[in-house]
Amino acid sequence: MALWAAMLAACSAVAACAPTAGTTRLGGADIAIDGPRLRQTLADAPYFADRPIRPRTPSPTADEMVIVARELENRSNDRLSASDRWAPVALLINDSGVRAFLNDRGVRVMLPPEDVAQVRALGIDVPEAPSMAPTHTLTGVVRTITRQAALVSSVADARKDVTLVEWTLTDVRTREVVWSGRTEFARVARGVVAD
Amino acid sequence: MPAPTPIPARPSTRRARVALAGLGSLGTVALLLAGCAPYERDQQLIDLVRRGELGEARMQAVERSNPNTGDRDYLLDRYKIVALSLADGVPESSRTQRERLYDLLRTQGLNKDNTVGSFILGEGNARIWKGEPFEQAMAYCLIGAGDGIRGDWGNVRAAANNSLFLLRDFSGSLNGRSSSSDSLAGQEAVRRRVIDAASDDAASTGGDAQPFAYTPIASDFELGYVLKALANRAMKDTGELDETLATLEKVAPRLGDFAQTIRTGDFNCAVIVDAGFAPRKVRTGPGGAIAAWDAAFGSTPDDAPLIVQAFAGDWQDRRTFPVITDTVRLARDLRWNNLEDLRLAKNALGDVAIVGGAVMAGASDDRSVQLAGLGLVLAGLAMKSTSGADTRHCELLPQRTYVALLRLPTSDEAIGGTASTPVRLRVQIANRPETALLLPAVPRPRSGNIDLHYIRLPETGQPWQTADTVRYANDAAATSAAATNPADDLTPWILGGRCVRTPTDASVARMHAAGILTSLSLRDLQDLYREEGIRIVGLDDAGEFGMHILEGGTWLFTPAPGSTGFVRLFSQDHGPYTPRSARVRAIAEDLARTKASSDRRD
């Protein structure tokens, strides 16, 4: 509800904020994941609150938590390139706060071995990691909410897209969701939509 | 002191100036006339597509495209390249162009800053082409089809969603009359009614009224809903699937059975089939100011269904499918046409009327009025030329689109042979044998997946269309019917064999296991291709590539097996390869001698 209210408010404020963009299509610079907030939600999750602080050992141990991060699923209103789908994942797992938090709890994060070459080819840094059986999967779904308005002319000439990334960390064995978080960012564009 | 008498210009000089001025005016008019001529359809491209020569067509489209992003036809050029590369089964050859096309379709206000061009050429003729709403909707689906071939259903869904924008309903201005007409005169009449209604509104409100009265209504673009529903089905989003199918059934009740097939999910393969050519956009009305669509230059619409037969071993299936979307219907309907065209037509009709009146005044006996009249005649000619409607359109757009939904044996089913037994598909428009196309090596879908293929039907009945054979071993079909012995399918075509596979560790291992070129490593083989000036897609390309070596090009690749390009390339013989480098020639000759002596022994 709050999101919808924010959308409506933002749409009516479009004229005042005089954006220069002609498209709401996501660009690399638009993707921001708000690492500190996500780190805090991880810390607040009961699963991690109960998990003792235990720095990661140099070599894998049997009871280690191993997260395999998957490419985001696109359920948005826009086509997303492979790099657009991997970039938020890379930003999340490479965020210094999130990484420190997971390291402190002995958690390893890796990408699916079959995807590593593709992700590296996209220019995204992927640290070397031993291939281990994952205990958890980190998945994300991208959704957008789109609004159009006729602000200056008689036809639709303003568009706002709010993009949400919904993160889920699932225990592979029990299918239990042990953490979920959300990232959102928005783009506004002006100009006749049909033109 | 009397004022000096001005020295009259010498008659010859004065005449020269007048002549120069006249020539200048005429030159300007000629330039304007040339610059604003009606759009010429690229008949050569149309003929190539009709014959299924899509490799040649896509290369010509690339050569004729203007790389300048500010060019007014930039988007139209990209549209053609993307359409042709998809039809040729190589959507990745135009990956960058496809992204650019999508970017620009999604960009708002493309034409907000073209004032200078508008002053010179007239507003309509200076605009960057973005296409009519129906051309934009079809472009989104084309882009989505390219994503779907790669199994990227999330992007298919997004592209389809973008094609389902709101339409403008002018029922109020039309007093209940239809917004569509089959004839040019009927389309002109519809547009004039809407323009007249807007003029009346403006007059009654002192010119402050909105230019046109319309109501935004939901789209009736069947193909957009079908693609979205297929994506929903593939992504297992049943909530949105139900909603999408309900809307499809509402806007196109004739597709009820088709919608039900998507709802039940009894298919694992979808084939988008485009056929024919869209109508031509022409100028009608005074000064050619009104745009309309002439189907006489495209393909004739009808309800002929698509017949699809599938074979795998002793298994077979036959189904028919209705036309999903007819672009002639869309083109003739004002709701699917640009509001901008109407606005420009409204202005131009006013201008033409003013100039016409002025030219009448120019017929006066008074010399000064005559001179003014001459200027106005020139101005009139110029205005007439710039007031003509912008008739640019994408002539490669299909007249109709079908979507076939098939339940094929999966790769883990024993039906119709083993997983490696490909499926053969025969596709044809009912009662039009010249459109028959036989795809000899469609891969079986994996269990739980939905595969998407895209076909552009040729329509001249070329022998290769129904040859039902694979003549060259490739990345999708390991054996060819033309091989005289198993070694032929393993020996590269450039060395005298029938193999046009991408060289890999596995293909080289198979070659060595058969005792062929055992001293040649993968690197050596790749180097041989390079010595011949042949580039290997996936290894040497920077995202865009040209024609296949079998067709005289310099690229090695395998088109999508469910495409027209695959059939044209591999279902006919292309003759032997002529080596360019001494090394390849020597190896090929050596292999030929070995084969000849082996054949003699046998």
mmCIF file with all atom_site columns, C-alpha atoms in Angstrom, chain B residues 28-110:
data_model
loop_
_atom_site.group_PDB
_atom_site.id
_atom_site.type_symbol
_atom_site.label_atom_id
_atom_site.label_alt_id
_atom_site.label_comp_id
_atom_site.label_asym_id
_atom_site.label_entity_id
_atom_site.label_seq_id
_atom_site.pdbx_PDB_ins_code
_atom_site.Cartn_x
_atom_site.Cartn_y
_atom_site.Cartn_z
_atom_site.occupancy
_atom_site.B_iso_or_equiv
_atom_site.pdbx_formal_charge
_atom_site.auth_seq_id
_atom_site.auth_comp_id
_atom_site.auth_asym_id
_atom_site.auth_atom_id
_atom_site.pdbx_PDB_model_num
ATOM 1  C CA . THR B 1 28  ? 14.652 24.209  -53.676 1.00 0.00 ? 28  THR B CA 1
ATOM 2  C CA . VAL B 1 29  ? 11.285 22.880  -54.688 1.00 0.00 ? 29  VAL B CA 1
ATOM 3  C CA . ALA B 1 30  ? 12.921 19.984  -56.515 1.00 0.00 ? 30  ALA B CA 1
ATOM 4  C CA . LEU B 1 31  ? 14.962 19.182  -53.424 1.00 0.00 ? 31  LEU B CA 1
ATOM 5  C CA . LEU B 1 32  ? 11.898 19.304  -51.250 1.00 0.00 ? 32  LEU B CA 1
ATOM 6  C CA . LEU B 1 33  ? 9.991  17.149  -53.689 1.00 0.00 ? 33  LEU B CA 1
ATOM 7  C CA . ALA B 1 34  ? 12.807 14.625  -53.727 1.00 0.00 ? 34  ALA B CA 1
ATOM 8  C CA . GLY B 1 35  ? 13.275 14.707  -49.971 1.00 0.00 ? 35  GLY B CA 1
ATOM 9  C CA . CYS B 1 36  ? 9.598  14.184  -49.294 1.00 0.00 ? 36  CYS B CA 1
ATOM 10 C CA . ALA B 1 37  ? 8.766  11.608  -51.938 1.00 0.00 ? 37  ALA B CA 1
ATOM 11 C CA . PRO B 1 38  ? 6.572  8.742   -50.811 1.00 0.00 ? 38  PRO B CA 1
ATOM 12 C CA . TYR B 1 39  ? 8.465  5.835   -49.277 1.00 0.00 ? 39  TYR B CA 1
ATOM 13 C CA . GLU B 1 40  ? 9.718  3.228   -51.732 1.00 0.00 ? 40  GLU B CA 1
ATOM 14 C CA . ARG B 1 41  ? 9.360  -0.333  -50.516 1.00 0.00 ? 41  ARG B CA 1
ATOM 15 C CA . ASP B 1 42  ? 12.567 -2.317  -50.882 1.00 0.00 ? 42  ASP B CA 1
ATOM 16 C CA . GLN B 1 43  ? 11.263 -4.738  -53.485 1.00 0.00 ? 43  GLN B CA 1
ATOM 17 C CA . GLN B 1 44  ? 14.580 -6.558  -53.700 1.00 0.00 ? 44  GLN B CA 1
ATOM 18 C CA . LEU B 1 45  ? 14.421 -7.453  -50.002 1.00 0.00 ? 45  LEU B CA 1
ATOM 19 C CA . ILE B 1 46  ? 10.790 -8.504  -50.351 1.00 0.00 ? 46  ILE B CA 1
ATOM 20 C CA . ASP B 1 47  ? 11.663 -10.803 -53.271 1.00 0.00 ? 47  ASP B CA 1
ATOM 21 C CA . LEU B 1 48  ? 14.564 -12.355 -51.350 1.00 0.00 ? 48  LEU B CA 1
ATOM 22 C CA . VAL B 1 49  ? 12.329 -13.032 -48.347 1.00 0.00 ? 49  VAL B CA 1
ATOM 23 C CA . ARG B 1 50  ? 9.639  -14.453 -50.619 1.00 0.00 ? 50  ARG B CA 1
ATOM 24 C CA . ARG B 1 51  ? 12.214 -16.916 -52.007 1.00 0.00 ? 51  ARG B CA 1
ATOM 25 C CA . GLY B 1 52  ? 13.554 -17.691 -48.528 1.00 0.00 ? 52  GLY B CA 1
ATOM 26 C CA . GLU B 1 53  ? 16.972 -16.221 -49.356 1.00 0.00 ? 53  GLU B CA 1
ATOM 27 C CA . LEU B 1 54  ? 17.193 -14.762 -45.904 1.00 0.00 ? 54  LEU B CA 1
ATOM 28 C CA . GLY B 1 55  ? 20.995 -14.809 -45.568 1.00 0.00 ? 55  GLY B CA 1
ATOM 29 C CA . GLU B 1 56  ? 21.361 -12.619 -48.628 1.00 0.00 ? 56  GLU B CA 1
ATOM 30 C CA . ALA B 1 57  ? 18.457 -10.461 -47.469 1.00 0.00 ? 57  ALA B CA 1
ATOM 31 C CA . ARG B 1 58  ? 19.893 -9.823  -44.009 1.00 0.00 ? 58  ARG B CA 1
ATOM 32 C CA . MET B 1 59  ? 23.290 -8.927  -45.478 1.00 0.00 ? 59  MET B CA 1
ATOM 33 C CA . GLN B 1 60  ? 21.677 -6.473  -47.902 1.00 0.00 ? 60  GLN B CA 1
ATOM 34 C CA . ALA B 1 61  ? 19.675 -4.950  -45.069 1.00 0.00 ? 61  ALA B CA 1
ATOM 35 C CA . VAL B 1 62  ? 22.879 -4.512  -43.071 1.00 0.00 ? 62  VAL B CA 1
ATOM 36 C CA . GLU B 1 63  ? 24.689 -2.931  -46.037 1.00 0.00 ? 63  GLU B CA 1
ATOM 37 C CA . ARG B 1 64  ? 21.858 -0.500  -46.709 1.00 0.00 ? 64  ARG B CA 1
ATOM 38 C CA . SER B 1 65  ? 21.397 0.523   -43.096 1.00 0.00 ? 65  SER B CA 1
ATOM 39 C CA . ASN B 1 66  ? 22.619 3.875   -41.920 1.00 0.00 ? 66  ASN B CA 1
ATOM 40 C CA . PRO B 1 67  ? 24.866 3.514   -38.853 1.00 0.00 ? 67  PRO B CA 1
ATOM 41 C CA . ASN B 1 68  ? 24.193 7.115   -37.802 1.00 0.00 ? 68  ASN B CA 1
ATOM 42 C CA . THR B 1 69  ? 22.006 6.930   -34.707 1.00 0.00 ? 69  THR B CA 1
ATOM 43 C CA . GLY B 1 70  ? 20.517 10.327  -35.564 1.00 0.00 ? 70  GLY B CA 1
ATOM 44 C CA . ASP B 1 71  ? 19.321 9.180   -38.973 1.00 0.00 ? 71  ASP B CA 1
ATOM 45 C CA . ARG B 1 72  ? 15.547 9.409   -39.397 1.00 0.00 ? 72  ARG B CA 1
ATOM 46 C CA . ASP B 1 73  ? 15.400 5.819   -40.672 1.00 0.00 ? 73  ASP B CA 1
ATOM 47 C CA . TYR B 1 74  ? 17.765 4.422   -38.047 1.00 0.00 ? 74  TYR B CA 1
ATOM 48 C CA . LEU B 1 75  ? 15.038 2.489   -36.255 1.00 0.00 ? 75  LEU B CA 1
ATOM 49 C CA . LEU B 1 76  ? 13.438 1.269   -39.479 1.00 0.00 ? 76  LEU B CA 1
ATOM 50 C CA . ASP B 1 77  ? 16.797 -0.083  -40.660 1.00 0.00 ? 77  ASP B CA 1
ATOM 51 C CA . ARG B 1 78  ? 17.302 -1.886  -37.344 1.00 0.00 ? 78  ARG B CA 1
ATOM 52 C CA . TYR B 1 79  ? 13.798 -3.319  -37.531 1.00 0.00 ? 79  TYR B CA 1
ATOM 53 C CA . LYS B 1 80  ? 14.559 -4.945  -40.889 1.00 0.00 ? 80  LYS B CA 1
ATOM 54 C CA . ILE B 1 81  ? 17.912 -6.345  -39.766 1.00 0.00 ? 81  ILE B CA 1
ATOM 55 C CA . VAL B 1 82  ? 16.414 -7.844  -36.612 1.00 0.00 ? 82  VAL B CA 1
ATOM 56 C CA . ALA B 1 83  ? 13.469 -9.344  -38.518 1.00 0.00 ? 83  ALA B CA 1
ATOM 57 C CA . LEU B 1 84  ? 15.706 -10.905 -41.154 1.00 0.00 ? 84  LEU B CA 1
ATOM 58 C CA . SER B 1 85  ? 18.281 -12.325 -38.766 1.00 0.00 ? 85  SER B CA 1
ATOM 59 C CA . LEU B 1 86  ? 15.526 -13.935 -36.713 1.00 0.00 ? 86  LEU B CA 1
ATOM 60 C CA . ALA B 1 87  ? 13.975 -15.396 -39.859 1.00 0.00 ? 87  ALA B CA 1
ATOM 61 C CA . ASP B 1 88  ? 17.384 -16.675 -40.947 1.00 0.00 ? 88  ASP B CA 1
ATOM 62 C CA . GLY B 1 89  ? 17.725 -18.530 -37.648 1.00 0.00 ? 89  GLY B CA 1
ATOM 63 C CA . VAL B 1 90  ? 20.609 -16.398 -36.399 1.00 0.00 ? 90  VAL B CA 1
ATOM 64 C CA . PRO B 1 91  ? 19.075 -13.881 -33.975 1.00 0.00 ? 91  PRO B CA 1
ATOM 65 C CA . GLU B 1 92  ? 22.426 -13.555 -32.216 1.00 0.00 ? 92  GLU B CA 1
ATOM 66 C CA . SER B 1 93  ? 23.903 -12.081 -35.414 1.00 0.00 ? 93  SER B CA 1
ATOM 67 C CA . SER B 1 94  ? 21.944 -8.910  -34.672 1.00 0.00 ? 94  SER B CA 1
ATOM 68 C CA . ARG B 1 95  ? 22.087 -8.973  -30.881 1.00 0.00 ? 95  ARG B CA 1
ATOM 69 C CA . THR B 1 96  ? 23.344 -5.403  -30.657 1.00 0.00 ? 96  THR B CA 1
ATOM 70 C CA . GLN B 1 97  ? 20.816 -4.164  -33.201 1.00 0.00 ? 97  GLN B CA 1
ATOM 71 C CA . ARG B 1 98  ? 18.021 -5.923  -31.320 1.00 0.00 ? 98  ARG B CA 1
ATOM 72 C CA . GLU B 1 99  ? 19.002 -4.236  -28.055 1.00 0.00 ? 99  GLU B CA 1
ATOM 73 C CA . ARG B 1 100 ? 19.195 -0.883  -29.857 1.00 0.00 ? 100 ARG B CA 1
ATOM 74 C CA . LEU B 1 101 ? 15.789 -1.443  -31.438 1.00 0.00 ? 101 LEU B CA 1
ATOM 75 C CA . TYR B 1 102 ? 14.283 -2.292  -28.081 1.00 0.00 ? 102 TYR B CA 1
ATOM 76 C CA . ASP B 1 103 ? 15.979 0.681   -26.416 1.00 0.00 ? 103 ASP B CA 1
ATOM 77 C CA . LEU B 1 104 ? 14.579 3.084   -28.990 1.00 0.00 ? 104 LEU B CA 1
ATOM 78 C CA . LEU B 1 105 ? 11.102 1.581   -28.931 1.00 0.00 ? 105 LEU B CA 1
ATOM 79 C CA . ARG B 1 106 ? 11.160 2.112   -25.174 1.00 0.00 ? 106 ARG B CA 1
ATOM 80 C CA . THR B 1 107 ? 12.485 5.663   -25.484 1.00 0.00 ? 107 THR B CA 1
ATOM 81 C CA . GLN B 1 108 ? 9.905  8.377   -25.058 1.00 0.00 ? 108 GLN B CA 1
ATOM 82 C CA . GLY B 1 109 ? 9.840  11.627  -27.040 1.00 0.00 ? 109 GLY B CA 1
ATOM 83 C CA . LEU B 1 110 ? 12.258 10.602  -29.781 1.00 0.00 ? 110 LEU B CA 1
#
